[in-house]
PDB file of C-alpha atoms in Angstrom:
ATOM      1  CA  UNK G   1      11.953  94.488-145.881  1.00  0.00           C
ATOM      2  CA  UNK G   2      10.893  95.960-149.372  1.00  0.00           C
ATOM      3  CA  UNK G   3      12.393  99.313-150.296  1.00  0.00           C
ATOM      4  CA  UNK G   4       9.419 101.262-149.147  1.00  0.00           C
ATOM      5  CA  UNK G   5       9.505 100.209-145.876  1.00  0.00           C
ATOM      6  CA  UNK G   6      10.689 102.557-142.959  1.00  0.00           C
ATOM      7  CA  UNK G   7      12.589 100.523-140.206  1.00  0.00           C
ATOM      8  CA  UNK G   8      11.824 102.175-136.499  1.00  0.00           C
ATOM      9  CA  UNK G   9       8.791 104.161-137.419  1.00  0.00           C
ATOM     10  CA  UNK G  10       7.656 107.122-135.624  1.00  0.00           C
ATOM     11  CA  UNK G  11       4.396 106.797-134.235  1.00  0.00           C
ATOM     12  CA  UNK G  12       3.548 110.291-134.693  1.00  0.00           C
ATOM     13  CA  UNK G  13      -0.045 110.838-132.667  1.00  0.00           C
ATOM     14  CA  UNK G  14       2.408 109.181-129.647  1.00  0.00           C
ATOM     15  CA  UNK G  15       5.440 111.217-130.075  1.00  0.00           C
ATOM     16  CA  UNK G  16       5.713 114.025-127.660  1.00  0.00           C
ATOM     17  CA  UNK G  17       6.773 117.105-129.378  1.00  0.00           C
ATOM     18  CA  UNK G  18       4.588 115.918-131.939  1.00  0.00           C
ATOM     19  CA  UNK G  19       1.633 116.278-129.208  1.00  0.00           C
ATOM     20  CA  UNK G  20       2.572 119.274-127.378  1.00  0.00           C
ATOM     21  CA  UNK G  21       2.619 121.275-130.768  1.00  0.00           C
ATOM     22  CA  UNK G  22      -0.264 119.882-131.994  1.00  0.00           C
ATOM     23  CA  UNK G  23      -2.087 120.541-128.462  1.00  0.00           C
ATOM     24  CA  UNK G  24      -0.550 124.507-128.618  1.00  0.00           C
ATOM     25  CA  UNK G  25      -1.856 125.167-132.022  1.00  0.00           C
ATOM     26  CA  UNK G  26      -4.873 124.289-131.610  1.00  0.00           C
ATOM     27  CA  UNK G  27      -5.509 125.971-128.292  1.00  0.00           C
ATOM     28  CA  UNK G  28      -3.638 129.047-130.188  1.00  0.00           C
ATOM     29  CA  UNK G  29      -6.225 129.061-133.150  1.00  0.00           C
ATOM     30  CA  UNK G  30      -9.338 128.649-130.357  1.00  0.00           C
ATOM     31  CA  UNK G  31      -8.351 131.675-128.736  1.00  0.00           C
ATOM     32  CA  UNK G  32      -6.998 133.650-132.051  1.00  0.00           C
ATOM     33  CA  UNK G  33     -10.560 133.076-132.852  1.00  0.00           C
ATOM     34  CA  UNK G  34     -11.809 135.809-129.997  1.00  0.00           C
ATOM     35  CA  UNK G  35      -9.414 138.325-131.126  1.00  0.00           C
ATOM     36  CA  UNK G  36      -8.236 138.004-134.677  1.00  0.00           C
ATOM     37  CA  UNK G  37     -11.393 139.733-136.905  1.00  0.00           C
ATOM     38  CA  UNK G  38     -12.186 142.272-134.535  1.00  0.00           C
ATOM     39  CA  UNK G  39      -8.739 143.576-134.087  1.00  0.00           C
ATOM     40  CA  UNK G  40      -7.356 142.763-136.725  1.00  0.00           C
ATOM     41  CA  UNK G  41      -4.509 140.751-134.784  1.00  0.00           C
ATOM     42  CA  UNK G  42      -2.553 137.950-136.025  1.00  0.00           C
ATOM     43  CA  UNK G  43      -1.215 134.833-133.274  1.00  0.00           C
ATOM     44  CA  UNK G  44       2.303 135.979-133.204  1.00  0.00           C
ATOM     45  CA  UNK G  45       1.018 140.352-132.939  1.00  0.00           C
ATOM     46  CA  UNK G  46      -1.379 138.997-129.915  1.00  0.00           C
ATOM     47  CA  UNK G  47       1.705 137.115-128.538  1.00  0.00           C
ATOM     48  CA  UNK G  48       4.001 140.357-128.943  1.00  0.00           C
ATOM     49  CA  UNK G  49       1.374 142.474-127.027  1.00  0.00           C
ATOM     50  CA  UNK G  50       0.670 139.834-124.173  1.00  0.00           C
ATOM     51  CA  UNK G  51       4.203 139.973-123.416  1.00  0.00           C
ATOM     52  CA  UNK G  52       4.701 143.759-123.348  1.00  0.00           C
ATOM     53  CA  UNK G  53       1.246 143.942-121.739  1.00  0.00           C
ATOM     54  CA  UNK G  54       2.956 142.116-119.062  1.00  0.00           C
ATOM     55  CA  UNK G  55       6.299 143.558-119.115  1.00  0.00           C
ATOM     56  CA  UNK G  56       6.936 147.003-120.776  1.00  0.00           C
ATOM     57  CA  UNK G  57      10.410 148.204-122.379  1.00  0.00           C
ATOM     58  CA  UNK G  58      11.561 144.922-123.708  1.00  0.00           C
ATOM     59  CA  UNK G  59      14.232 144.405-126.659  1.00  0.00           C
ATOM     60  CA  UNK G  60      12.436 142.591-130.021  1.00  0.00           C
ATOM     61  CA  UNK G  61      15.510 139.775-128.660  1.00  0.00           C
ATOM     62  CA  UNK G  62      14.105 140.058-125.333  1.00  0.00           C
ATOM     63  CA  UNK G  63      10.512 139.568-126.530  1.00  0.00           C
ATOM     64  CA  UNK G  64      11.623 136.811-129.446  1.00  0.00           C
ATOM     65  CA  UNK G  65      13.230 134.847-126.211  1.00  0.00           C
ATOM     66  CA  UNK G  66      10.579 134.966-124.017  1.00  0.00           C
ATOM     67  CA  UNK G  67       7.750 133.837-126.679  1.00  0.00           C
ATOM     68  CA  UNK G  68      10.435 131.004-128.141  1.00  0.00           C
ATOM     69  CA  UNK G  69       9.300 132.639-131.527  1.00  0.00           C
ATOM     70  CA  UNK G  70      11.627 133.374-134.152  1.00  0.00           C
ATOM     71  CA  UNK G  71      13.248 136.699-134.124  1.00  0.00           C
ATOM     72  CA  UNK G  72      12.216 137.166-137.678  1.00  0.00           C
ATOM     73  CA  UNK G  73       8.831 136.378-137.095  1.00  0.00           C
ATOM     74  CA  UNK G  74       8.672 138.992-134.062  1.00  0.00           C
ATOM     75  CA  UNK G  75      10.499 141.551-136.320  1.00  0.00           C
ATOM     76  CA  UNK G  76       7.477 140.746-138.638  1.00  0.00           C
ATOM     77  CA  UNK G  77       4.766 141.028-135.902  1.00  0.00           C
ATOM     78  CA  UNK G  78       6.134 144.146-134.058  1.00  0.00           C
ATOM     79  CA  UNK G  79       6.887 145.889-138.020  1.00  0.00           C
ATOM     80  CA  UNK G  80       2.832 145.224-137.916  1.00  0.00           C
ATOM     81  CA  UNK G  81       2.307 146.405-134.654  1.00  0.00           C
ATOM     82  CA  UNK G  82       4.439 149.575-135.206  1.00  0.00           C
ATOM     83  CA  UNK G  83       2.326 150.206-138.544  1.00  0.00           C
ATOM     84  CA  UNK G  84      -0.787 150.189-136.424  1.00  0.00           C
ATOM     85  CA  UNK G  85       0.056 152.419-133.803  1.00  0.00           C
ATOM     86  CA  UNK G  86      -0.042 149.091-131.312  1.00  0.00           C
ATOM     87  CA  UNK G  87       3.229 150.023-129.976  1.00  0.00           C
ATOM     88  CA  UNK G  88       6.220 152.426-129.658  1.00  0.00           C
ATOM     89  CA  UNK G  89       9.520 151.706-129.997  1.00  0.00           C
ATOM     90  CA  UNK G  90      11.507 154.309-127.689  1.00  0.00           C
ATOM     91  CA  UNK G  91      15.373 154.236-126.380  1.00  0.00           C
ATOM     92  CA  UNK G  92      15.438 152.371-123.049  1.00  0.00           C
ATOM     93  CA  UNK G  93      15.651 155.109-119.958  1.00  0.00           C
ATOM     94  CA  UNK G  94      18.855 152.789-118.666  1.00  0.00           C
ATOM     95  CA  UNK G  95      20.777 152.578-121.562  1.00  0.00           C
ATOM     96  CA  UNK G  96      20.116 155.631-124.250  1.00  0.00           C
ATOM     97  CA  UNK G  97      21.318 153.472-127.028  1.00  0.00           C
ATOM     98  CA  UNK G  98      19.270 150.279-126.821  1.00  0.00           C
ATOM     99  CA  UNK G  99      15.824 150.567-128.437  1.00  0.00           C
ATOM    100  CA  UNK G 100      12.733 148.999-126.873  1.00  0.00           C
ATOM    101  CA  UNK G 101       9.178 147.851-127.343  1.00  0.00           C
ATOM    102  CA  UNK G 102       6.157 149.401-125.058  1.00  0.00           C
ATOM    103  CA  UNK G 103       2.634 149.228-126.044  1.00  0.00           C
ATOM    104  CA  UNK G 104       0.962 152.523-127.203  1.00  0.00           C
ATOM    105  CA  UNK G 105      -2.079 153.617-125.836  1.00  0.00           C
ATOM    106  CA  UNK G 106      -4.248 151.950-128.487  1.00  0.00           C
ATOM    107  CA  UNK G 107      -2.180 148.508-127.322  1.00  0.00           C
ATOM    108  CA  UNK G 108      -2.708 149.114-124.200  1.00  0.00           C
ATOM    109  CA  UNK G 109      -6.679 149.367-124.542  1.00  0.00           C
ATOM    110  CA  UNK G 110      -6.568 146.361-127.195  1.00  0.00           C
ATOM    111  CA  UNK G 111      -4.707 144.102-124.525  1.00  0.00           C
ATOM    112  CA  UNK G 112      -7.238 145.357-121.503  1.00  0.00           C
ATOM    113  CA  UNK G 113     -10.111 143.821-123.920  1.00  0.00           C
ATOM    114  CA  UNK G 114      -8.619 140.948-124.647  1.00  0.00           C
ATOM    115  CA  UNK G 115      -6.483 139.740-121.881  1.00  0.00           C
ATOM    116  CA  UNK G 116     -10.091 139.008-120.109  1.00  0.00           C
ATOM    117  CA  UNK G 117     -11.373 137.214-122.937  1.00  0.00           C
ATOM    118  CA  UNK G 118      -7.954 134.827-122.867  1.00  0.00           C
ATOM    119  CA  UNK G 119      -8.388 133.926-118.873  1.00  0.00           C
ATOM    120  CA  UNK G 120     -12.054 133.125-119.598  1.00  0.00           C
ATOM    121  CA  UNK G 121     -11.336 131.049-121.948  1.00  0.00           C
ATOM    122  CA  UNK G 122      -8.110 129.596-119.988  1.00  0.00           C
ATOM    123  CA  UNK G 123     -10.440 129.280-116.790  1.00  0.00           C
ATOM    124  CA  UNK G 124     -13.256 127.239-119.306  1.00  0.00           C
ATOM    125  CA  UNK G 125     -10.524 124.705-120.948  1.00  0.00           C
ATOM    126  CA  UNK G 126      -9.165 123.976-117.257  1.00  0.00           C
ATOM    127  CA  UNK G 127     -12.414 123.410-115.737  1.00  0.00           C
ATOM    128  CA  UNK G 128     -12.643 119.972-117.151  1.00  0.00           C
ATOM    129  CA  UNK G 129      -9.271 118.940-114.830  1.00  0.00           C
ATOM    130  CA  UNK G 130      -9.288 118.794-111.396  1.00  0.00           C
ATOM    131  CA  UNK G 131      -7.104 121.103-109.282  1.00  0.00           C
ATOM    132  CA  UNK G 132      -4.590 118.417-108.652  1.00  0.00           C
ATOM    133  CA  UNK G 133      -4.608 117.716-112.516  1.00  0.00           C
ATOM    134  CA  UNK G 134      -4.204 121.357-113.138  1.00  0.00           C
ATOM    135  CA  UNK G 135      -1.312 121.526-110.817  1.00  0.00           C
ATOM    136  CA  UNK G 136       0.440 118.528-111.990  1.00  0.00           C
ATOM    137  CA  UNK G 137      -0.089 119.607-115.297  1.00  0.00           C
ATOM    138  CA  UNK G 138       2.019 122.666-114.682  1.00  0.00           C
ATOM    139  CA  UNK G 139       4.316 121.117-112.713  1.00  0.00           C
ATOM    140  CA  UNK G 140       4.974 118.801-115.798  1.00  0.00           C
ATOM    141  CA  UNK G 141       5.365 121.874-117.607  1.00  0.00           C
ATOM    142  CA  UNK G 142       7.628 123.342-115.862  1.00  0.00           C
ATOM    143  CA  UNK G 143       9.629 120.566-115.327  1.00  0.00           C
ATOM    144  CA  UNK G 144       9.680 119.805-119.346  1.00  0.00           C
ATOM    145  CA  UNK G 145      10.524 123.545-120.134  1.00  0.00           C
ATOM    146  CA  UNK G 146      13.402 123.379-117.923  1.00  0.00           C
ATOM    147  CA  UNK G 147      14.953 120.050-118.681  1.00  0.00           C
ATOM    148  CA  UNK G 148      14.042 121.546-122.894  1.00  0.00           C
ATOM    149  CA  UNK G 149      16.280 124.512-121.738  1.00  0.00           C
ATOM    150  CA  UNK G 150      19.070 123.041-119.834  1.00  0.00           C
ATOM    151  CA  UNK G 151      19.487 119.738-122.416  1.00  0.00           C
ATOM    152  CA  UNK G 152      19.046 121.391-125.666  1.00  0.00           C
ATOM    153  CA  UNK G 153      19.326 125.319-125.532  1.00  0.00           C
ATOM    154  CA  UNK G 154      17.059 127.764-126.507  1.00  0.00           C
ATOM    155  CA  UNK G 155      15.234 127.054-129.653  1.00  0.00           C
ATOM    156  CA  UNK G 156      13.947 131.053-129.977  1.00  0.00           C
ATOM    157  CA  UNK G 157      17.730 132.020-130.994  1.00  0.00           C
ATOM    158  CA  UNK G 158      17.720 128.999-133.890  1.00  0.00           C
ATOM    159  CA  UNK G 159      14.088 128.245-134.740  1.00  0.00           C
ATOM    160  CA  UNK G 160      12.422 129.349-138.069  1.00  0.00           C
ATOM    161  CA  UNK G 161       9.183 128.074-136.974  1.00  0.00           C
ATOM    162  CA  UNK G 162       6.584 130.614-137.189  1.00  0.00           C
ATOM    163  CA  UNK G 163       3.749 128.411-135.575  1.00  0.00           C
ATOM    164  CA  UNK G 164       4.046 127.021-131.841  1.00  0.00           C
ATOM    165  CA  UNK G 165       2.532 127.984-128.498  1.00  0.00           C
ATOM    166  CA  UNK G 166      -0.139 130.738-127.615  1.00  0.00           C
TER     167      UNK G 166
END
C-alpha cells in the first residue's frame, strides 16, 4: 500500500446518506425553481412557511425540529420572513410568555399559490412508480426516519447543515 492509498474506501454514489441527500437536494432545487424568483423565497423560508402553513403557532425550536434544519438557519429564514411581512411572531394564547411563529396574511396567500404548485410537481415525480412502489417507498421512509431517530437522536438540535431535505 503506497502512502496515498485509502484502505476501506467509501464508495460514495453507493453509500446511503450519501444518496438520500443527494436525492433531497436535488428534488429541493427542482421545486425551489417554481417558487424562488417570483417570490423571492429561499429553500429553507419556503420550508419555514410549509410548516406553519400546516401548523400555525409553532416555536422557531418547534419549527427547527420538525424541518431537521438547524436552528440557526431557521432563525435566519424566519429573521427573513419577519422582514417581509411573511409572518408574525405573537405570544402563544396558552402560555403568555412563549413567543410563536404564524404566517401573516401575505404568507398565507404566498403558501395558497405555491403549496399547489409543490403537489403537482410531487404528483408528476411519483407518477413514474407504481402505487405499490410509492407505498413501499414511504414505508421505507418511515421506517428509516424512525430507526435515524431512535439509534442516533435528533440531528436538528446538533446539525450545522444548512442544505438537506425539501
Amino acid at each position: 500500500m503506497t502512502e496515498n492509498t485509502v484502505p476501506n474506501r467509501l464508495k460514495l454514489p453507493h453509500f446511503l446518506p450519501y444518496r438520500l441527500a443527494t436525492i433531497s437536494n436535488r428534488i429541493s432545487r427542482t421545486i425551489s425553481r417554481l417558487y424562488s424568483d417570483r417570490y423571492d423565497l429561499t429553500i429553507p423560508e419556503w420550508r419555514v412557511m410549509a410548516v406553519l402553513g400546516d401548523e400555525s403557532d409553532l416555536s422557531a425550536s418547534e419549527v427547527a425540529h420538525r424541518t431537521a434544519m438547524d436552528k440557526v438557519a431557521v432563525s435566519r429564514a424566519v429573521s427573513r420572513l419577519l422582514a417581509k411581512k411573511r409572518l408574525e411572531r405573537h405570544f402563544s394564547p396558552q402560555d403568555r410568555r412563549r413567543s410563536v411563529l404564524a404566517l401573516s396574511l401575505e404568507g398565507v396567500r404566498i403558501y395558497a399559490e405555491i403549496m399547489p404548485l409543490a403537489l403537482s410537481y410531487e404528483t408528476e415525480l411519483l407518477s413514474h412508480l407504481g402505487k405499490q412502489e410509492t407505498a413501499e417507498l414511504n414505508r421505507l421512509l418511515d421506517r428509516l426516519e424512525g430507526l435515524s431517530l431512535e439509534t442516533f437522536g435528533d440531528p436538528a438540535r446538533t446539525s450545522k447543515d444548512e442544505d438537506g431535505a425539501a
